[in-house]
XYZ file of C-alpha atoms in Angstrom:
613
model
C 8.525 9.118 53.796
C 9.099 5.452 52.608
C 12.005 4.735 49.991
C 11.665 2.708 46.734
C 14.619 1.499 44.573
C 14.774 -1.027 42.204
C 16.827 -2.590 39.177
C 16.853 -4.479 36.241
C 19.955 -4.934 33.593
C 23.200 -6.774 34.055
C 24.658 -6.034 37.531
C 24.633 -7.670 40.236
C 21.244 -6.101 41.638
C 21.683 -6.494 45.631
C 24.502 -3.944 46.043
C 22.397 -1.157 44.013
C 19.598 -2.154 46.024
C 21.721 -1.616 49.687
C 23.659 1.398 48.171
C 20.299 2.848 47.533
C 18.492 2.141 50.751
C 21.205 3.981 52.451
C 20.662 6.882 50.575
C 17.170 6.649 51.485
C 17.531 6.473 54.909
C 17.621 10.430 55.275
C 13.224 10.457 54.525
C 13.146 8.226 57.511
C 11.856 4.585 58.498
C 11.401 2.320 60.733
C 11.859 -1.279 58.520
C 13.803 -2.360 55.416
C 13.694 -4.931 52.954
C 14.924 -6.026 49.501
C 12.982 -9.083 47.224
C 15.266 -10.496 44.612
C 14.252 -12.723 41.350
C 16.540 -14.927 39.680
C 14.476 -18.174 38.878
C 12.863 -17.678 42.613
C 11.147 -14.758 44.629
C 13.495 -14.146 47.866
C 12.726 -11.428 50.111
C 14.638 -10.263 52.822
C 13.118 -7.808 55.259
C 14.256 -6.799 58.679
C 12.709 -3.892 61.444
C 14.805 -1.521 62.316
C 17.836 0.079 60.145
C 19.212 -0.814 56.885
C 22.441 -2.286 58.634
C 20.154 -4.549 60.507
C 18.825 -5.922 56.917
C 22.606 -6.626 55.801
C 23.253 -8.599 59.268
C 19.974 -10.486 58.209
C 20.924 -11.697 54.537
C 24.466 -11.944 55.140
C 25.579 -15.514 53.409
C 22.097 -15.561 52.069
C 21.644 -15.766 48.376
C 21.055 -12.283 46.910
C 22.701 -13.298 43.314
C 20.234 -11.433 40.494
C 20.271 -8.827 38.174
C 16.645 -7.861 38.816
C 15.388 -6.414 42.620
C 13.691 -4.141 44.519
C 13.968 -2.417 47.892
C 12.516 -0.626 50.287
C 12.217 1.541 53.517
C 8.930 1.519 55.328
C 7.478 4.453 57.536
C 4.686 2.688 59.218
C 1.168 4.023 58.311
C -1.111 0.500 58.607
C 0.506 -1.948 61.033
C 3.341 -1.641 63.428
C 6.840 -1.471 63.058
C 8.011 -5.248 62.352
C 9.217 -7.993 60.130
C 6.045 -9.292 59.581
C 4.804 -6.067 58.524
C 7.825 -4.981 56.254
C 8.466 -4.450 52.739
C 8.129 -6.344 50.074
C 4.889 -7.925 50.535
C 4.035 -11.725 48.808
C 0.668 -12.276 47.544
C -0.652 -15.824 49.138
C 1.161 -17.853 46.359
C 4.210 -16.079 46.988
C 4.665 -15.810 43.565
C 3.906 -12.082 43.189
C 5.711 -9.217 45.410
C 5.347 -5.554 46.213
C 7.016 -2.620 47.634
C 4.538 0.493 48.020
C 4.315 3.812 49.493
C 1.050 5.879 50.012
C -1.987 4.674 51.641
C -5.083 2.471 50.157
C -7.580 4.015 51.834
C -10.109 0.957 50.622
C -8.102 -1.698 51.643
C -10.640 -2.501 54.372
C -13.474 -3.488 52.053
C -10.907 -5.189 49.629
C -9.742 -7.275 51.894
C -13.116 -8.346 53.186
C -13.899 -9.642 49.153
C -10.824 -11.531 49.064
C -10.801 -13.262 52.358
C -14.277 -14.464 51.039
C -12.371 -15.517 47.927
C -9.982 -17.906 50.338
C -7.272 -15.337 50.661
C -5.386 -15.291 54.233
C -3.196 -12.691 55.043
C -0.457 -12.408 56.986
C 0.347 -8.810 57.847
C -1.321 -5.656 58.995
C -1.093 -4.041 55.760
C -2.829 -2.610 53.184
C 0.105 -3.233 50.591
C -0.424 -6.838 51.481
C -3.710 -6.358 50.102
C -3.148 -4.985 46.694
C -0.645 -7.737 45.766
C -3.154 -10.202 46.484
C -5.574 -8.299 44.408
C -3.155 -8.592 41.716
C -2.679 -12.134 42.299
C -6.846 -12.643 42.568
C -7.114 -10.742 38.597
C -3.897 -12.377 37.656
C -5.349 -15.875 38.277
C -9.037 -15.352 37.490
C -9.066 -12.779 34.268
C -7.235 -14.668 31.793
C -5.203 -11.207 30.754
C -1.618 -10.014 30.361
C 0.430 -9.280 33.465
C 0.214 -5.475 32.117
C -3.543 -5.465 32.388
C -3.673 -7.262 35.336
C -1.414 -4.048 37.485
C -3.681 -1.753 35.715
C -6.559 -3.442 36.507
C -6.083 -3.980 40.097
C -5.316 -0.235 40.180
C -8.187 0.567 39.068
C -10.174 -0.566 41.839
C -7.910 0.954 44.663
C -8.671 4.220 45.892
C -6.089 5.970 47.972
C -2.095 7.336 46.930
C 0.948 4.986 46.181
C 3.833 4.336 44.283
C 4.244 0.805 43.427
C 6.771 -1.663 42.182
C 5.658 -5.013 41.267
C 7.647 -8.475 40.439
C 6.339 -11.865 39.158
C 7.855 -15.138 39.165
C 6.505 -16.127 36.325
C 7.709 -12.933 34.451
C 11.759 -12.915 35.447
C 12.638 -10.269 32.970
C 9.441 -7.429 33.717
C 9.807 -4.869 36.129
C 6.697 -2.871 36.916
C 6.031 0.172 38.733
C 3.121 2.782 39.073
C 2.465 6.219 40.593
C -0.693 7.990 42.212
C -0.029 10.647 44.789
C 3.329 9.917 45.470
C 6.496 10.480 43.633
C 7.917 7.437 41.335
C 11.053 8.633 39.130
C 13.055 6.000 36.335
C 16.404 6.680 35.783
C 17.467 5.367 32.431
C 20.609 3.185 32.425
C 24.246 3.909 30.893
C 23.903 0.214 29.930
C 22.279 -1.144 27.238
C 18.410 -2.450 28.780
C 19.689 -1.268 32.280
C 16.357 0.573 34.130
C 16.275 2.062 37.485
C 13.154 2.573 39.696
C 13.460 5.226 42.783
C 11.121 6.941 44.977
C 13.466 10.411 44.698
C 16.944 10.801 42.685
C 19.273 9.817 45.849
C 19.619 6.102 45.110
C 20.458 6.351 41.256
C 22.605 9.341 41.161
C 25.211 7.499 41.228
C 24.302 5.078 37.877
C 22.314 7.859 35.807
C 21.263 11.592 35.588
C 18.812 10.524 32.602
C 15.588 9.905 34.454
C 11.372 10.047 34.077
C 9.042 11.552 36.292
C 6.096 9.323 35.850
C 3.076 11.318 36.672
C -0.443 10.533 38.531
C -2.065 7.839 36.914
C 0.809 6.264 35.033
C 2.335 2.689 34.638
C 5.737 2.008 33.626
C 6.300 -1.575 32.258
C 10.214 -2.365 31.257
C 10.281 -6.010 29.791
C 13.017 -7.281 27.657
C 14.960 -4.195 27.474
C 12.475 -1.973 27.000
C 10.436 0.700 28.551
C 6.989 1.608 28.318
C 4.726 4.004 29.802
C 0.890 3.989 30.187
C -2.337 5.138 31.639
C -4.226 3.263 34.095
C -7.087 3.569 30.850
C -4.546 2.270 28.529
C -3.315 5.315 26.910
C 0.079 4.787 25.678
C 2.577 7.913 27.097
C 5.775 8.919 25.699
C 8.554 9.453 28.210
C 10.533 12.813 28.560
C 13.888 12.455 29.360
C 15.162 14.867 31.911
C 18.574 15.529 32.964
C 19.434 15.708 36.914
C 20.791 18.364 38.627
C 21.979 16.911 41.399
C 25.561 15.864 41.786
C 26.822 12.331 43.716
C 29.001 14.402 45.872
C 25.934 16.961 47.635
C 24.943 13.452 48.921
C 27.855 12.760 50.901
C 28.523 13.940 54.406
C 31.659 15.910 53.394
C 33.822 15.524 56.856
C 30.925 16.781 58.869
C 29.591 14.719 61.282
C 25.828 14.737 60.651
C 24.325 16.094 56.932
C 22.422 18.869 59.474
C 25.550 20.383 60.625
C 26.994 20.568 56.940
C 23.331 21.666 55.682
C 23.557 24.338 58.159
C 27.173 25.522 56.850
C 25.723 25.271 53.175
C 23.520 27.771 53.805
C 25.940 31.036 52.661
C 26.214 29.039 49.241
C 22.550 27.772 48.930
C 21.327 31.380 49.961
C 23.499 32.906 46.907
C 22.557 30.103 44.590
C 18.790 30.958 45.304
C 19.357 34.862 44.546
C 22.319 33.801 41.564
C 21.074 35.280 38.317
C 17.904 36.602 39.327
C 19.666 40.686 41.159
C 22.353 42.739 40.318
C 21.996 45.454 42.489
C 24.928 47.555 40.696
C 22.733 47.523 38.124
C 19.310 47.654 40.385
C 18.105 45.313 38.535
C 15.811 42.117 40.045
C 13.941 39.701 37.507
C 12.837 36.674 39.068
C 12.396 34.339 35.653
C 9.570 31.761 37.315
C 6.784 34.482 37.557
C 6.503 34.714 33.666
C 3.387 35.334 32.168
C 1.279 35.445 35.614
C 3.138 38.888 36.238
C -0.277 40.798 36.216
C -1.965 38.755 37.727
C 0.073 39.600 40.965
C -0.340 42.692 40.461
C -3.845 42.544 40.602
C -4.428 40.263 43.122
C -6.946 40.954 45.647
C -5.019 38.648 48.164
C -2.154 35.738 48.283
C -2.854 32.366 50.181
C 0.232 30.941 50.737
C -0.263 26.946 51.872
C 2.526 25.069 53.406
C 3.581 22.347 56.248
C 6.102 22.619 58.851
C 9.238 24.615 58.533
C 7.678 25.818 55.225
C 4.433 27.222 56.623
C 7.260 29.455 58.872
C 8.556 30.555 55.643
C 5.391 31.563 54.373
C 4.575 33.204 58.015
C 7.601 35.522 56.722
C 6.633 36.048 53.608
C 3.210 37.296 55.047
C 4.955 39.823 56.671
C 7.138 40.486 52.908
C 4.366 41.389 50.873
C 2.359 42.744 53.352
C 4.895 45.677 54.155
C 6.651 45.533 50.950
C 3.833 45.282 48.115
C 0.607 46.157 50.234
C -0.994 43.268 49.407
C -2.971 41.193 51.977
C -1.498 37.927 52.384
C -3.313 34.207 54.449
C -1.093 32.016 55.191
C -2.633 28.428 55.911
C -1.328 25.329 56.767
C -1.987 22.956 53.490
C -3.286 20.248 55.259
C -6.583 22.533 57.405
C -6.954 24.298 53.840
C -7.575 21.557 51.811
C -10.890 20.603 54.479
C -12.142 23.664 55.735
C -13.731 24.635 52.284
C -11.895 27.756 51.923
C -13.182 30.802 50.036
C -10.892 31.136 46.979
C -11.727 33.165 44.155
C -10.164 33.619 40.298
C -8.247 36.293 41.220
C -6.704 35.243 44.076
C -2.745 34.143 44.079
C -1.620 31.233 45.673
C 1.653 30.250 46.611
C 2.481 26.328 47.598
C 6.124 26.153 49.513
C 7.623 22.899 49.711
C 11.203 21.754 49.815
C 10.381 18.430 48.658
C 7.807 19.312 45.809
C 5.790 16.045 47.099
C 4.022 17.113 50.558
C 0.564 15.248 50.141
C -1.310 18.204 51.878
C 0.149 20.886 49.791
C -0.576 19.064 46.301
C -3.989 18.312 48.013
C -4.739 22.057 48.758
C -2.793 23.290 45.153
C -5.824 21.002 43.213
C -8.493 22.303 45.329
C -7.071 25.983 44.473
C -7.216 25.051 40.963
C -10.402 23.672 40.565
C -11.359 27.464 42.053
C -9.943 28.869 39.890
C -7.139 30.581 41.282
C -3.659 30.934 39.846
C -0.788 28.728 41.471
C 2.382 29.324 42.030
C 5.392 26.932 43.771
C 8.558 27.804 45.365
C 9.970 24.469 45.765
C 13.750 22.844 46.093
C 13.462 19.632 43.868
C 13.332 20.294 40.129
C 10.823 17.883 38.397
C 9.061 17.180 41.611
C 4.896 16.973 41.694
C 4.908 20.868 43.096
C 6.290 22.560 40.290
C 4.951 20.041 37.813
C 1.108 20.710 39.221
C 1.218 24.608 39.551
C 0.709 26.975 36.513
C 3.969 28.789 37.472
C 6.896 29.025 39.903
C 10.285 29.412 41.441
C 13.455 26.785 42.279
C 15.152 27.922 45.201
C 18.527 26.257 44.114
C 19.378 25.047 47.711
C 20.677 21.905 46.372
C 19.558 18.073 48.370
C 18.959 18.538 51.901
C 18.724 15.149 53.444
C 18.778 15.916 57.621
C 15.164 15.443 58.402
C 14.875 18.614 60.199
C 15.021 21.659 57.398
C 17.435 24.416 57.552
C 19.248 25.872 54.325
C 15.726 24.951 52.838
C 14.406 27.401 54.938
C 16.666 29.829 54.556
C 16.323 29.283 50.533
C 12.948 29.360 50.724
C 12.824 33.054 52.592
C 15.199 34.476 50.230
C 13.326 33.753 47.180
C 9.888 34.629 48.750
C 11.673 38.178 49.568
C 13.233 38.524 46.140
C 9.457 37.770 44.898
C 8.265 40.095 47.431
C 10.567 43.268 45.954
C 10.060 42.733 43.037
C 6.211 43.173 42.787
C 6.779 46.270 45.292
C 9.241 47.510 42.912
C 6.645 47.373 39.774
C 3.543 48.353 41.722
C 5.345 51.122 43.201
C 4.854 50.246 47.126
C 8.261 51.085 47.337
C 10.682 54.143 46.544
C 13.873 53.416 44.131
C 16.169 54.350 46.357
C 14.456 52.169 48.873
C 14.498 49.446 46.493
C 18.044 49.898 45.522
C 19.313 49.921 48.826
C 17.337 46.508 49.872
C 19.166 44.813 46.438
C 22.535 45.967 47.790
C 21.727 44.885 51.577
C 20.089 40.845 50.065
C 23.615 40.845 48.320
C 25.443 41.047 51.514
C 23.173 38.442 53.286
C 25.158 35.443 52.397
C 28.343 37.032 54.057
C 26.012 38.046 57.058
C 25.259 34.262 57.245
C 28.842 33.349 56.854
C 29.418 35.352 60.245
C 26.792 34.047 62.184
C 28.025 30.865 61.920
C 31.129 32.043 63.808
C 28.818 31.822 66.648
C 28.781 28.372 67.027
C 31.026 27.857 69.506
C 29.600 30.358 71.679
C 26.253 28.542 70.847
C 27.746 25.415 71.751
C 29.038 26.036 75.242
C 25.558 27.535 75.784
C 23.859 24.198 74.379
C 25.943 22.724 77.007
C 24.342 24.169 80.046
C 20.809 23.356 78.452
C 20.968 19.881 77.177
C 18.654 18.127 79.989
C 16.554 20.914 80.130
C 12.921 19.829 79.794
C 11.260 22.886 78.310
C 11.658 26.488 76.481
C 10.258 29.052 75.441
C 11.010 30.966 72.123
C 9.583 34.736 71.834
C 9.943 37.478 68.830
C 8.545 40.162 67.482
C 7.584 41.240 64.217
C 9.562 39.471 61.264
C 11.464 37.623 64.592
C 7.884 35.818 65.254
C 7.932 33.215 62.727
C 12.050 32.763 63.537
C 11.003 31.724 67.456
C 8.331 29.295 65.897
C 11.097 27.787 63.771
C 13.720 27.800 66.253
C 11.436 25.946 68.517
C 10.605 23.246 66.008
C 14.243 23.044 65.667
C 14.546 22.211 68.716
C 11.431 19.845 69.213
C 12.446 17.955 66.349
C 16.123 16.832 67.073
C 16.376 17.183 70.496
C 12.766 16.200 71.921
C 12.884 18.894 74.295
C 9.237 20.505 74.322
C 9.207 23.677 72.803
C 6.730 26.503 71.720
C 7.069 29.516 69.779
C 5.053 33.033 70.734
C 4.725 36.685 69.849
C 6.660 37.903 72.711
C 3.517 40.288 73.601
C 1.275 37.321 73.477
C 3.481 35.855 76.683
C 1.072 37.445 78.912
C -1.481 36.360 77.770
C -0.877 32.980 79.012
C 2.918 31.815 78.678
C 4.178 34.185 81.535
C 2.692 31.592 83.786
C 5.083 29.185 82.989
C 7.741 31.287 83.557
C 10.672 30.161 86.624
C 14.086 29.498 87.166
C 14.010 26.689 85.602
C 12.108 27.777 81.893
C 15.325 29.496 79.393
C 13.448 31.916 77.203
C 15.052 32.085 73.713
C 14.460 35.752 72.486
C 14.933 37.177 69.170
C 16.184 40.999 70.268
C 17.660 42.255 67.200
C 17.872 46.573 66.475
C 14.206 46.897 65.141
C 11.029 49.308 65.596
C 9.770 46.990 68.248
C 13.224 46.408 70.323
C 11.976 48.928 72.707
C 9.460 46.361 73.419
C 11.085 43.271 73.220
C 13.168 44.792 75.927
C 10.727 45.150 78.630
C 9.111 41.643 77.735
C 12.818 40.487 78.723
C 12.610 42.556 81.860
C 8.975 41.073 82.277
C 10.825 37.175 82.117
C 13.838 38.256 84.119
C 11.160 39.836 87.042
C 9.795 36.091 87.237
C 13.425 34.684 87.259
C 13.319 33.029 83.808
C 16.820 32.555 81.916
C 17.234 34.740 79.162
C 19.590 33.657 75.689
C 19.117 36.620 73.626
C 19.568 36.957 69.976
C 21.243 40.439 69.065
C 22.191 42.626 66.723
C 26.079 42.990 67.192
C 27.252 46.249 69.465
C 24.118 45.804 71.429
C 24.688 47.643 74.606
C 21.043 47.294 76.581
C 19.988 43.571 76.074
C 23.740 42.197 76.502
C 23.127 43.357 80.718
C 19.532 42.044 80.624
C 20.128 38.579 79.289
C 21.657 35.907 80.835
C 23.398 34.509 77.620
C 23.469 36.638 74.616
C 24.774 35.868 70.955
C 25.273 38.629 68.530
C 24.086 38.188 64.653
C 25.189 40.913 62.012
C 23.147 43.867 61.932
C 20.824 43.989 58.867
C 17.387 45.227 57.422
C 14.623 44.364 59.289
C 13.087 42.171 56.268
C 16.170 40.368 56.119
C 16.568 39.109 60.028
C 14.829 35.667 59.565
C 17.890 34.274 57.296
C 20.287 35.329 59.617
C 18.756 35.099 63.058
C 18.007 31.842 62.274
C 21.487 30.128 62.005
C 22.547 30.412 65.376
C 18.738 28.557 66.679
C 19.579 25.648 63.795
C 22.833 25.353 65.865
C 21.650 25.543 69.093
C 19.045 22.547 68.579
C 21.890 20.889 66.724
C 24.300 20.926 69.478
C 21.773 19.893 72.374
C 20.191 17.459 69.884
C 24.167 15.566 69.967
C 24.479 16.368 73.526
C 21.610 14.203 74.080
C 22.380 11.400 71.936
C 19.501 11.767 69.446
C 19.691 10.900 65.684
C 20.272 14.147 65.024
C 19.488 13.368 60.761
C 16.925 10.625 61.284
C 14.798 11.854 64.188
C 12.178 9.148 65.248
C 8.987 9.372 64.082
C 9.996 11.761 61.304
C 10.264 12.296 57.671
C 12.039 14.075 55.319
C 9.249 14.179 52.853
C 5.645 13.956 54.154
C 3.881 12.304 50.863
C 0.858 10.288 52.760
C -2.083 11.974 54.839
């Protein structure tokens, strides 16, 4: 959601600070604002985009080598300037830039307005700085103790970054909940402060994952790294994997479409090294010591959000059929309050792309504090997923940054299958010759993808006849259920066309009366043991004169004279029709989503990474 970056070294700190909230723009936001300290305290904050913020301070003075910025996603407060980021405290000689929530900034607020405080925005960041500023003035302690101080009475998630005018050469920042990375400089006393690695990529690949709890304090030169309780921490220097060039749009016109035509690559790089089916061999690394444990698991829970909980929805069906073992799948954010029954031998699996969704770290602790063993498939190495789970998998897709997932996905479903066949292969759920034959099909699947992108224009000219339609309806089937629920969200997401997803035998139960000649039904028909079926729900929506864009398995020769619109996919395995089926309803939503003049990578209302409640 929100975007931190910040600086402190030698260069000229507003350009970093600009450069970076551009990058950041991608987890989506709905203000912007930089503070800058060089003898005074300036901030600059605008509503709306960053380009609006560089209109505002243009022939301002933004001269400093030490700065912060930031991109709001409103959670207390509209969507303003007054409301913006940085906050001041009341002397306006302290300043903040936050993400996360204080959930107790009610009752703090009430003490310090007591105390003579006035405020002057909605905010609960607002409130912490003048917290700070209350301790700083009052307690007769180092700036240091002050930040941890303060912290120490807020309940709630954030990621901080603090300046003080009387301190012109400290940068402080602090992380609880949500993610806060430091990128170490290639100059000498150079520090970099980010919220994720797009901003500093360019500057560093040498960076710190702070973790829950932690303060970073970089005076002078230096950096240093403690608890909230004082414990001094010493930081591990990791090297990023991300390159400057996977953030650039690469002569596409939106990062979705080029995400979308990643997806052959990103697929292979998520199955790279882990099968060689001319060898039959499948080891996937991340599963380690916990192998067992799988293998006598009474169940899997597999918690997720959005376009990840579809992911798991497939993988239900994975290990289901493939390994026999029974399999929840539950949306991280109803898990986490329901007070689930989870017992010690229970497996659960937390899919995120990000590695920082609030709900799913929520629902991994509760798992663990059951008992249960955790495991992450997640796309952001040295994110709080993998970091907070006992064992797990990357799935290599490389940065997405359009708001609305799609080689994540796609990533994501390919490593949950690998996982899949390989405990069917060592529980013995599965014949060899089944299991060789399934290696030699998931090594064909990027190609498969490669071709059904070859749709697009046909996709297009049908995205053309749709693009003020109001509603639609997506049915499957089977392993082509959870691809209609994600082809709808696809479509709700960029487009804001309403959408739903449904079992296609569930329609009549309800959906069917919807039905006219004005409702397109999306249906995933592929060559499968229900296709018989999935036929005569078409003939059921055709009887009612609903329009029918079918999704088929090429040479079909019965749905092609049913539907009214019909765009063939490569024929695979059944298992395997989710990653393919899927392209052509990533490009569909794309292509009405432009039609319609939407932000097709910054949807409103959206973010990339959900890291607040």
């Amino acid at each position: 959601m929100c975007g931190i970056v910040a600086y402190i070294g030698k260069r000229e700190v507003y350009p970093i600070l600009i450069k970076g909230l551009q990058r950041l723009e991608y987890r989506g936001y709905d203000s912007a604002g930089v503070a800058i300290l060089n003898g005074e305290l300036k901030v600059f904050k605008k509503a709306g985009k960053v380009s609006e913020l560089v209109s505002f301070a243009k022939g301002k003075d933004v001269k400093g080598h030490l700065g912060m910025g930031h991109t709001r996603w409103a959670t207390h407060g509209e969507p303003n300037d007054r409301n913006a980021h940085p906050q001041f405290s009341q002397s306006k000689n302290f300043a903040i830039i936050h993400n996360g929530i204080i959930e107790n900034y009610a009752s703090i607020k009430q003490e310090l307005k007591k105390r003579g405080h006035v405020f002057e925005s909605d905010t609960d960041t607002e409130v912490l700085i003048h917290l700070i500023e209350d301790i700083y003035e009052h307690g007769n302690v180092s700036l240091e103790e002050v930040v941890r101080l303060a912290l120490g009475e807020v309940i709630g998630a954030y990621a901080i970054v603090v300046l003080a005018k009387e301190h012109p050469s400290e940068l402080i920042a602090a992380r609880k909940g949500s993610p806060i990375i430091i990128g170490i400089g290639k100059e000498e006393g150079e520090f970099f402060v980010a919220s994720d690695a797009t901003p500093i990529i360019e500057y560093t690949n040498n960076v710190v994952y702070l973790n829950d709890g932690e303060v970073v304090f970089i005076r002078d030169g230096k950096l240093t790294i403690k608890t909230i309780e004082n414990q001094v921490k010493i930081p591990y220097i990791t090297e990023l994997e991300m390159k400057l060039e996977q953030l650039e749009k690469g002569g596409y016109e939106h990062f979705m479409l080029k995400e979308i035509y990643e997806q052959p690559v990103s697929i292979w790089n998520s199955m790279r090294g882990r099968i060689d089916a001319s060898k039959g061999s499948l080891k996937l690394g991340g599963i380690g010591e916990f192998e067992n444990r799988f293998y006598n698991a009474n169940r899997i829970i597999i918690v997720a959000c959005g376009t990840s909980w579809h992911a798991g929805l497939v993988a239900e069906y994975l290990f289901e059929d493939l390994a026999r073992i029974p399999v929840e799948v539950e949306y991280a954010s109803e898990f986490r309050y329901r007070n689930p029954i989870v017992n010690e031998d229970d497996i659960i699996i937390a899919i995120s792309q990000s590695g920082e969704t609030a709900d799913t770290l929520a629902a991994i602790e509760l798992a663990k504090s059951k008992g249960a063993t955790i495991f992450g498939v997640c796309n952001v190495v040295g994110s709080s997923i993998p970091r907070a789970t006992h064992a797990g998998s990357y799935t290599h897709a490389g940065p997405e940054i359009g708001v609305a997932s799609t080689k994540a996905f796609t990533a994501q479903v390919a490593v949950l299958t690998l996982m899949a066949l390989q405990l069917a292969y060592k529980k013995g759920t599965i014949t060899e010759s089944r299991f060789h034959s399934l290696l030699l099909e998931l090594e064909q699947i990027p190609s498969k993808v490669e071709r059904a992108l070859k749709t697009n224009d046909k996709v297009k000219s049908i995205a053309k006849k749709f693009k003020n339609t109001r509603n639609f309806l997506y049915l499957g089937r089977g392993y082509g259920f959870p691809v209609a629920l994600e082809g709808a969200l696809k479509l709700k997401e960029i487009s804001y066309i309403h959408a739903e997803g449904y079992p296609a035998a569930e329609m009549k139960h309800g959906p069917i009366a919807l039905i006219d000649e004005n409702m397109p039904v999306v249906v995933i028909a592929t060559k499968n043991s229900s296709y018989e079926k999935v036929v005569s729900n078409i003939q059921e929506v055709k009887a009612r004169k609903g329009i029918i864009i079918a999704i088929v398995t090429e040479g079909d020769d019965v749905v092609k004279y049913l539907a009214d619109y019909v765009i063939e996919i490569p024929e695979t395995e059944d298992i395997l029709v989710p990653i393919v089926s899927v392209v052509p309803l990533q490009l569909l939503a794309y292509h009405i989503a432009v039609m319609r003049g939407c932000n097709v990578d910054q949807p409103r209302n959206l973010a990339k990474s959900v890291t607040v409640e």
